[in-house]
XYZ file of C-alpha atoms in Angstrom:
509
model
C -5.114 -18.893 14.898
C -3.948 -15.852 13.420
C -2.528 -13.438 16.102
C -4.070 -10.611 16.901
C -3.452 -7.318 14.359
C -3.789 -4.691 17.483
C -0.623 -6.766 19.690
C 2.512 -4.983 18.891
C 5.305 -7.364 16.936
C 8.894 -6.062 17.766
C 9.618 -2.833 16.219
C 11.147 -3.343 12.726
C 14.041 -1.016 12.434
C 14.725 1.508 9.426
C 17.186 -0.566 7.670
C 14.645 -3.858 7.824
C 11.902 -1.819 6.344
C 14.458 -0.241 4.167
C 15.634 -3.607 2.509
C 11.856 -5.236 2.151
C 10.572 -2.227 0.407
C 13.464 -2.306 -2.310
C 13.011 -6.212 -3.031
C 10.464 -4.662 -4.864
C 12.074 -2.680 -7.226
C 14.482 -5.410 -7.864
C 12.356 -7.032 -10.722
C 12.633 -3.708 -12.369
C 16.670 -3.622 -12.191
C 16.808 -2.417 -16.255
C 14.565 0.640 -15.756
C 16.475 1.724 -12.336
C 19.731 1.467 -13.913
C 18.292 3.552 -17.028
C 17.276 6.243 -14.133
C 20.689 6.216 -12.799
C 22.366 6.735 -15.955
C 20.134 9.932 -16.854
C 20.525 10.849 -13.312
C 24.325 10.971 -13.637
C 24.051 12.647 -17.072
C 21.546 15.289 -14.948
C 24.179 15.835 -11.980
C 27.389 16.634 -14.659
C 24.928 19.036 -16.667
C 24.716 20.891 -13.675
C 28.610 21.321 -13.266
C 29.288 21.920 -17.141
C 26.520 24.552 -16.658
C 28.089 26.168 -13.709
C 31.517 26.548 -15.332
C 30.121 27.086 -18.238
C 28.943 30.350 -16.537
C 32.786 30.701 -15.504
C 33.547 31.246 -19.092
C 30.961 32.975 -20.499
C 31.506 35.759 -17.500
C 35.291 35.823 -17.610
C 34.229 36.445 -21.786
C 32.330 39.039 -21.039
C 34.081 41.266 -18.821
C 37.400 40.912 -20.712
C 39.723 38.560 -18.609
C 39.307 36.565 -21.902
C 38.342 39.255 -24.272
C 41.057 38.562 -26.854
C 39.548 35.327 -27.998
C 38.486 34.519 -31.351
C 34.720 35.047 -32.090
C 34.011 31.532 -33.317
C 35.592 30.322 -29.726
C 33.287 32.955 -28.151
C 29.940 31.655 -29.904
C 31.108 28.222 -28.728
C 31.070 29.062 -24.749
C 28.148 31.002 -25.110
C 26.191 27.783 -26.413
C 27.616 25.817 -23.434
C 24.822 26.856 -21.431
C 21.359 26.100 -23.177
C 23.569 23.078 -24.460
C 23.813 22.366 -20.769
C 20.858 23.226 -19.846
C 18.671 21.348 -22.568
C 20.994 17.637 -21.840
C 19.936 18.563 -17.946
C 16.138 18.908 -18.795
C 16.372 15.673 -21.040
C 18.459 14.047 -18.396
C 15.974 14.917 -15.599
C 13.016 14.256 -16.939
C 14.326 10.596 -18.278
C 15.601 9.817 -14.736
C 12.064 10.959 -13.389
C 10.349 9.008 -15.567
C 12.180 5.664 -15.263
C 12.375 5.793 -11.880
C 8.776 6.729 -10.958
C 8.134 4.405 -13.191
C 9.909 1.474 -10.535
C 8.687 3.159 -7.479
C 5.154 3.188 -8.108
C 4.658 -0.513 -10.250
C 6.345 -1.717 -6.893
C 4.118 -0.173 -4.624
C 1.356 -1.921 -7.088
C 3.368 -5.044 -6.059
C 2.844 -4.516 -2.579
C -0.533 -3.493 -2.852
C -1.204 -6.994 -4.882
C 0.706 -9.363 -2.398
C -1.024 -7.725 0.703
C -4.415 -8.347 -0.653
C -3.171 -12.199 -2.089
C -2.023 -12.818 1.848
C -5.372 -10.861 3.132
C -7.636 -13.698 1.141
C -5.688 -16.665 2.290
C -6.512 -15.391 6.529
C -8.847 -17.173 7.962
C -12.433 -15.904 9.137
C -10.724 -15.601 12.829
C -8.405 -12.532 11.443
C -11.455 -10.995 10.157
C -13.337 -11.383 13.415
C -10.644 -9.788 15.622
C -9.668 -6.541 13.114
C -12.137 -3.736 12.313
C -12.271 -3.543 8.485
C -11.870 0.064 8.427
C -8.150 -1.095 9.785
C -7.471 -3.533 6.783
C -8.845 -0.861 4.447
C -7.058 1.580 5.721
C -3.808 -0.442 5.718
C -4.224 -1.465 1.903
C -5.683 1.658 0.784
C -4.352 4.727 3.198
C -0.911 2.936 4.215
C 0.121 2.376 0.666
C -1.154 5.179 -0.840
C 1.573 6.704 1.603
C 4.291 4.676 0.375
C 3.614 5.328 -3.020
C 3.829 8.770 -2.670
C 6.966 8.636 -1.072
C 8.735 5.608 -2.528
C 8.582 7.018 -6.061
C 9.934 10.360 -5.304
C 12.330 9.294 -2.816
C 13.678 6.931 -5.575
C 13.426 9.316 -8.283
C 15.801 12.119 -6.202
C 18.290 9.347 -5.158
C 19.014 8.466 -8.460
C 19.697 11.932 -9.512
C 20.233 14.721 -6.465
C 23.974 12.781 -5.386
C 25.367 13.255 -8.644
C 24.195 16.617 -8.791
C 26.124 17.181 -5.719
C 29.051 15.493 -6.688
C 29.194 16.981 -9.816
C 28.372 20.198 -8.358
C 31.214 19.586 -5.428
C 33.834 19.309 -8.214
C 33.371 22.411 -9.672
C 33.126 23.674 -6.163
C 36.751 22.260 -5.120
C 37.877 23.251 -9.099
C 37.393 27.181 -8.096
C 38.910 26.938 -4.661
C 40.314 23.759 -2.636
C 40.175 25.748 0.837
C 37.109 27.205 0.952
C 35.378 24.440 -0.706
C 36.578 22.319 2.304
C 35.048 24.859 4.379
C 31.661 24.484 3.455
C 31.994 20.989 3.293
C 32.414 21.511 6.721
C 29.060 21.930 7.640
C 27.206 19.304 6.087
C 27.981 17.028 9.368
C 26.191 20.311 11.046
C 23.226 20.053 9.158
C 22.454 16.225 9.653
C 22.013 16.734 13.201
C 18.156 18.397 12.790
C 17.800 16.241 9.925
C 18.085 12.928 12.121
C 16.552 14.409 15.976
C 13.513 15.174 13.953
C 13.570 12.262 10.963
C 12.326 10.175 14.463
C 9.611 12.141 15.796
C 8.052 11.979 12.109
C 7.882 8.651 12.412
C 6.183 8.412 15.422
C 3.731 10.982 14.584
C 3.033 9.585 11.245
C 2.371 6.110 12.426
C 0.384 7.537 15.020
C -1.847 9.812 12.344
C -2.279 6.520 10.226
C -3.674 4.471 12.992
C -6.194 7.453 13.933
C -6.607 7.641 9.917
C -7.907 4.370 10.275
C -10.470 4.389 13.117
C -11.373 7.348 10.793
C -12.351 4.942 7.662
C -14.265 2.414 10.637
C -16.048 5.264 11.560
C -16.975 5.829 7.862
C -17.391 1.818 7.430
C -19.547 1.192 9.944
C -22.033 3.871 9.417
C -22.473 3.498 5.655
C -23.146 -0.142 5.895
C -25.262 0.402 9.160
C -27.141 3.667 7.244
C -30.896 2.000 8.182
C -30.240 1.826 11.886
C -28.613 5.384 11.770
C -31.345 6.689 10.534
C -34.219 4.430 12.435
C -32.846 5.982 15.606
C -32.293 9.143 14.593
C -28.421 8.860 15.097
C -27.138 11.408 12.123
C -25.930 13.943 15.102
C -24.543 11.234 16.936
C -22.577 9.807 14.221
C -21.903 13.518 13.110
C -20.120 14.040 16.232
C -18.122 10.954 16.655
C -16.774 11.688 12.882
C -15.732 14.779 13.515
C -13.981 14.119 16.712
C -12.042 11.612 14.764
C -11.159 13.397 12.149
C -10.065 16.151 14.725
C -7.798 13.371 15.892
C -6.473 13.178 12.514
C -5.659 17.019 12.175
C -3.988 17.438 15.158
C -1.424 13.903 14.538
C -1.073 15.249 10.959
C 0.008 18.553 12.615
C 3.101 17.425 14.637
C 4.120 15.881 11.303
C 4.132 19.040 9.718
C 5.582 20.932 13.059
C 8.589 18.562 12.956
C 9.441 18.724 9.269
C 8.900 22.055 8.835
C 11.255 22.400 11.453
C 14.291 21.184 9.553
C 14.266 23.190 6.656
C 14.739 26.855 8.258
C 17.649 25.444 10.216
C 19.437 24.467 7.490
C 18.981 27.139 5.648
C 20.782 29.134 8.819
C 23.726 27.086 8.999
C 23.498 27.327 5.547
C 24.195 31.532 5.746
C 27.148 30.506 7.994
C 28.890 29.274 4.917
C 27.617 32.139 2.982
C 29.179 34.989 5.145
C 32.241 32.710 5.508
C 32.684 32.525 1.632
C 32.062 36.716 1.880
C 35.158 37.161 4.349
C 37.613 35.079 2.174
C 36.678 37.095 -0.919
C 37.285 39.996 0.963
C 40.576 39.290 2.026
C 41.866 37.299 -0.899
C 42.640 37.929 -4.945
C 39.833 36.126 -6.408
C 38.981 36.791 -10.228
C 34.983 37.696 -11.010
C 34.802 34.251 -12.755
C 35.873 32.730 -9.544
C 33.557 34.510 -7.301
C 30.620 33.676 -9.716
C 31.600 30.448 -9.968
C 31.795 29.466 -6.441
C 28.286 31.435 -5.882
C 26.547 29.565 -8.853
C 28.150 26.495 -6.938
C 26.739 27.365 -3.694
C 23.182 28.395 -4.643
C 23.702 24.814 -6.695
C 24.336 22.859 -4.027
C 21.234 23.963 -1.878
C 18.712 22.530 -4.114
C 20.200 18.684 -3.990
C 21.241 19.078 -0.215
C 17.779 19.814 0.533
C 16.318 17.364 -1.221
C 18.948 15.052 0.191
C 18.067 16.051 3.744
C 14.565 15.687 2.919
C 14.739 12.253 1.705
C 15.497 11.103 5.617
C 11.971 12.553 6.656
C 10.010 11.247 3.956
C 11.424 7.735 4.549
C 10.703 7.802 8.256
C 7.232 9.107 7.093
C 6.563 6.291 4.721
C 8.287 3.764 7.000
C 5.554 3.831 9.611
C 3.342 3.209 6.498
C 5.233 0.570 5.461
C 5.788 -1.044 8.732
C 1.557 -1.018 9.408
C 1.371 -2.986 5.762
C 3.958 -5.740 6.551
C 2.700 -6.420 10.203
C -0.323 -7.283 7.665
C 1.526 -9.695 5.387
C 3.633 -11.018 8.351
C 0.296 -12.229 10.221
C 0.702 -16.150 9.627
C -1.785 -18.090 7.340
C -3.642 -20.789 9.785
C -5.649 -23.047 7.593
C -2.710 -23.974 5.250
C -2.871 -27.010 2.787
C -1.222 -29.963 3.186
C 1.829 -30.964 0.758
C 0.315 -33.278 -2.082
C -3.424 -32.492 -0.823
C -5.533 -34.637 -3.266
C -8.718 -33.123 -5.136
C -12.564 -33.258 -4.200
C -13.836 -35.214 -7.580
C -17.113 -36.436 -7.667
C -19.459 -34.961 -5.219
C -19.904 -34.913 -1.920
C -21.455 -38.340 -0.288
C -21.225 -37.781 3.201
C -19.946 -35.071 5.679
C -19.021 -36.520 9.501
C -17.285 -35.270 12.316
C -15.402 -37.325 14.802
C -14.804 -36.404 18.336
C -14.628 -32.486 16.733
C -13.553 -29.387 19.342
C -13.363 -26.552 18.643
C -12.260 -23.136 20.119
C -11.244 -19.351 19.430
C -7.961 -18.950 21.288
C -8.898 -19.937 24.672
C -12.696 -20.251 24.614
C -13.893 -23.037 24.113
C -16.886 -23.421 21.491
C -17.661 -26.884 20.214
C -16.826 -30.033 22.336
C -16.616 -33.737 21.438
C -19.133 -33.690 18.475
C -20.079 -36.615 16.586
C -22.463 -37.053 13.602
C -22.644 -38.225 10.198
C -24.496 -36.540 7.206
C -25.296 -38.561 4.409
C -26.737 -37.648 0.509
C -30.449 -36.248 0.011
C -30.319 -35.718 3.711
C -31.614 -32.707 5.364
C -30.071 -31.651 8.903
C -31.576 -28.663 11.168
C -28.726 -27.280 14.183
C -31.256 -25.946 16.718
C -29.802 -23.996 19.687
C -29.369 -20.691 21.414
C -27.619 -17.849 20.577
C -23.558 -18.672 20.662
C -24.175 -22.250 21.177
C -21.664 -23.096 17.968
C -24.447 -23.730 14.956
C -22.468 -21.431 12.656
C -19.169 -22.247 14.233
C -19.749 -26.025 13.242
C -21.362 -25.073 9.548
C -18.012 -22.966 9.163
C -15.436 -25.918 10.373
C -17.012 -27.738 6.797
C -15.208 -25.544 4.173
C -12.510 -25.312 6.250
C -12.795 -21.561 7.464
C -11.751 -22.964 10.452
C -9.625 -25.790 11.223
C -10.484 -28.057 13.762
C -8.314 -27.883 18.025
C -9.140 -32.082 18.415
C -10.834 -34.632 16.276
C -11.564 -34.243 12.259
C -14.289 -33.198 10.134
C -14.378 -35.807 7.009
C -16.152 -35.915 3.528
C -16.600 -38.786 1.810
C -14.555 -40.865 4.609
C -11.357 -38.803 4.207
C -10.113 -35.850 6.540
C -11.089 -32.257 5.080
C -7.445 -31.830 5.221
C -6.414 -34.204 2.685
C -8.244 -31.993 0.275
C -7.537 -29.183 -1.418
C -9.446 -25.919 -0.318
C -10.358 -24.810 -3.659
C -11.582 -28.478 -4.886
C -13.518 -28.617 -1.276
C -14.943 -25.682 -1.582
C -16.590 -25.813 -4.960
C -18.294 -28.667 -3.764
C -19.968 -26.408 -1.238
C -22.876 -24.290 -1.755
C -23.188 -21.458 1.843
C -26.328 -19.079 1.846
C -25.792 -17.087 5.415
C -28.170 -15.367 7.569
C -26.151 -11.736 6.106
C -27.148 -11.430 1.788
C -23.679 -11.187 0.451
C -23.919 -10.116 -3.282
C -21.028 -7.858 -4.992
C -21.375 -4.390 -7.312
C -21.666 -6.681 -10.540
C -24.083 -8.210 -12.675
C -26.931 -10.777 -11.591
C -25.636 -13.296 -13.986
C -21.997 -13.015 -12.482
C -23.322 -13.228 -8.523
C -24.790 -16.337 -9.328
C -22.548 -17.768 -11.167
C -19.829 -16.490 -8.367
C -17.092 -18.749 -8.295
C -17.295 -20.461 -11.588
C -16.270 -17.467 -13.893
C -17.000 -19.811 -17.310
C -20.872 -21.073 -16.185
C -22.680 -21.521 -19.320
C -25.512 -18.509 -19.303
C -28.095 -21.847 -19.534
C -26.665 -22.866 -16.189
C -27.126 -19.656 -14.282
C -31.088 -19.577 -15.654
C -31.717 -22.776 -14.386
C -30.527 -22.112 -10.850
C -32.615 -18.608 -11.260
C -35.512 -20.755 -12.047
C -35.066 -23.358 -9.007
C -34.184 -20.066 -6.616
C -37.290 -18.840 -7.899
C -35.733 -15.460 -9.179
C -35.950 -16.501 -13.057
C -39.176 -13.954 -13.756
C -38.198 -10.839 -11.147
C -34.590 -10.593 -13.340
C -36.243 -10.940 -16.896
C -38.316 -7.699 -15.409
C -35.579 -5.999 -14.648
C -33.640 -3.682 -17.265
C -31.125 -5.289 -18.758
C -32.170 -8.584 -17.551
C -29.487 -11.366 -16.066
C -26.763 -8.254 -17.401
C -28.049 -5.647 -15.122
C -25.452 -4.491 -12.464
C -27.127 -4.750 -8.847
C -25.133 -2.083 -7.145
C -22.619 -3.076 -3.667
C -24.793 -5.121 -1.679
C -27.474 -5.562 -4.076
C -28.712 -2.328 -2.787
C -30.466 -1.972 -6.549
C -32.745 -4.717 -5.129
C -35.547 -5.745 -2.513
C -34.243 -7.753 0.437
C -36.174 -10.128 -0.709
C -35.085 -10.392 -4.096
C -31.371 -10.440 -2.701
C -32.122 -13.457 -0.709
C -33.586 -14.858 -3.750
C -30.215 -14.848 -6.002
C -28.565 -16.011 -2.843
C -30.417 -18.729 -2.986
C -29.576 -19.221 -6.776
C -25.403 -19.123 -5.953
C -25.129 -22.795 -4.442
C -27.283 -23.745 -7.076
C -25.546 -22.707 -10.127
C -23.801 -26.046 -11.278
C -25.228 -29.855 -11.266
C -22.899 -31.067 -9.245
C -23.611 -32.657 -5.715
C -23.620 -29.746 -2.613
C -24.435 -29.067 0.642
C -26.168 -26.080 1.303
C -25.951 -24.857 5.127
C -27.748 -21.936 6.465
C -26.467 -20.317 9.262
């Protein structure tokens, strides 16, 4: 059985999540190493800019005031030259890189819901569903968000401070090294908080969703709600939630708001120290404006540097709720060189079948045998098994002892798609989708001829209430058929297992 979603797995640590979110970007190798170029080509625009700014000051009040005017018109187009091959640059790297970030996200979003289908009905039973949406909807939303700009400023705020550094050192080797200084300083807030937002944002997702349950729950359950009269009920446990959902979202925003005003004051450190060597030292106006430029340069990729640690903690406890997902192991595998189902189902028997969930026992030491044209009625209380031991025939389940066989051969041997088809399954709950009525009977076999699906109509009895309705068979029924009478849905239930010809066995549970 698949283990349970709520027990904790060992704590994944940063660099683990790190790694398994870029083996998605990998694919896309071409289009990050275009963002890196233009992200370099960004970070030396910034320096040319900054020294062009030496130039065109040391021009301008006269420390180079004898050159010729054709050199002067040349530095004074060094900055929009700069600055237009630093907007191309940027906005290139952005756009490549985004690009990555969020098609891998789409990845992840893909595989998760791949690995969700292939669970077995157990999984299902034991998570709330406003969990697994909130983990493929809320959790990745999350990591999008942060995995495309986290991306996009890695591949273009270090060479912006490199670049940026070098001109730095260029003006003055001693002071530069000063500053430098106190970038060890500022990692210090950057890293005591970078864990409590990870904490607090895996703790806001979880409560995010019991939120969507909530939500779940009473939309689905909206003709109980209000047969009892429930709204203020379900008014108040909604907002109670969603107060539980403010206040973890808070301590998120306590702990990274907390970071940036401390930088910023060790940041002024530097500042005054830069103001005491001018003071006491010949430095030429280009210099000083130089090193300034450089300084109010630097703050923009530092921060967004800095930043980058919070955001990936952030995302991480996204990430980590999403793989705990994929990592839950798939229980009712196939068997290497599992032969197809051809030619219709002859006879269903168990042997000696048990069956349990976990450590409860359900089903013990059955025994029948079901041939063709035969009908079979499972009478017994509630919980005795009857749906249990309809659900161990398309393999939902897998068996604890004994075997389930059709057509004299373990269930196993066969494929699950092959077995399946041969199947027909109308349950005591009306399962129809937000689609057409053709396409929900003819669910499963995507290419039925449209003479098909009006036959089964016609045997289902539903033939003449469709031809009434708008469009006819092409008339979308709305999630859950809710565009239809409960009897009606019932009716092209009915019509699903009976869409095809081919032999079937029709259980209802």
């Amino acid at each position: 059985m698949e283990s349970d979603p709520q027990k904790q797995r060992p704590p994944r640590t940063d660099w683990q999540t790190y790694r398994r979110l870029v083996r998605y970007a990998k694919p896309y190798w071409g289009r990050v190493l275009l963002g890196t170029i233009f992200g370099v080509v960004f970070g030396t625009s910034m320096a040319g800019m900054i020294v062009g700014l030496g130039k065109v000051i040391g021009m301008v009040f006269g420390t180079d005031a004898d050159l010729p005017w054709g050199v002067r018109l040349g530095i004074a187009a060094i900055l929009p030259t700069f600055a237009i091959v630093r907007g191309v640059g940027d906005y290139l790297s952005t756009y490549f890189i985004e690009w990555v970030g969020n098609r891998a996200v789409m990845d992840l979003r893909r595989d998760t819901f791949e690995h969700m289908q292939q669970l077995s009905l157990f999984y299902y039973q034991r998570t709330k569903t406003g969990e697994l949406i909130s983990r493929v909807v809320n959790d990745s939303q999350m990591v999008e968000r942060a995995v495309a700009g986290v991306l996009a400023d890695l591949c273009k705020q270090p060479f912006a401070l490199l670049a940026v550094l070098v001109a730095l050192l260029w003006s003055d080797f001693r002071l530069a090294m000063v500053g430098l200084l106190l970038f060890p300083i500022c990692l210090v807030p950057v890293l005591l908080f970078g864990r409590r937002v990870r904490r607090f944002a895996r703790e806001g997702q979880e409560k995010i969703a019991d939120l969507v349950s909530i939500l779940q729950e009473t939309i689905t359950g909206v003709r109980i709600v209000k047969a009892f009269g429930m709204e203020d009920y379900e008014n108040g446990r909604f907002a109670r939630q969603c107060g539980e959902v403010f206040h973890r979202a808070m301590k998120v925003v306590r702990a990274r708001a907390a970071v940036e005003p401390i930088i910023v004051a060790l940041s002024t450190v530097g500042i005054s120290l830069f103001l005491l060597y001018t003071m006491h030292s010949k430095v030429t106006l280009p210099q000083f404006v130089v090193f300034a430029a450089s300084l109010v340069a630097l703050y923009e990729p530092v921060k967004k540097l800095f930043r980058i640690h919070l955001q990936v903690q952030q995302s991480s406890a996204s990430a980590d709720r999403i793989f705990e997902l994929m990592d839950t192991p798939i229980t009712v595998v196939e068997r290497p060189g599992a032969a197809g189902l051809e030619g219709g189902v002859r006879e269903v028997a168990f042997d000696q079948v048990s069956f349990g969930y976990e450590a409860e026992p359900v089903l013990r030491d059955i025994s029948f045998r079901v041939g063709a044209g035969r009908r079979v009625a499972l009478v017994g209380g509630s919980g005795a098994g009857k749906t249990t031991l309809v659900s161990l025939i398309p393999r939902f389940y897998d068996v604890t002892a004994g075997r389930v066989m059709v057509n004299g051969r373990d269930i196993r041997e066969y494929t699950l798609k092959s077995l399946r088809r041969q199947i027909g399954i109308v349950t005591q709950e009306t399962i129809l989708f937000n689609d057409t009525v053709a396409n929900n009977i003819a669910y499963g076999h995507a290419h039925a001829a449209r003479e098909a699906v009006i036959e089964a109509a016609r045997r289902a009895h539903a033939h003449d209430f469709i031809l009434a309705m708008p469009e006819g068979y092409d008339t979308i029924i709305g999630e859950r058929g809710v565009r239809l009478s409960g009897g009606q849905c019932q009716r092209l239930a009915i019509g699903i297992p009976r869409r095809s010809g081919r032999c079937r066995r029709r259980w209802t549970s």
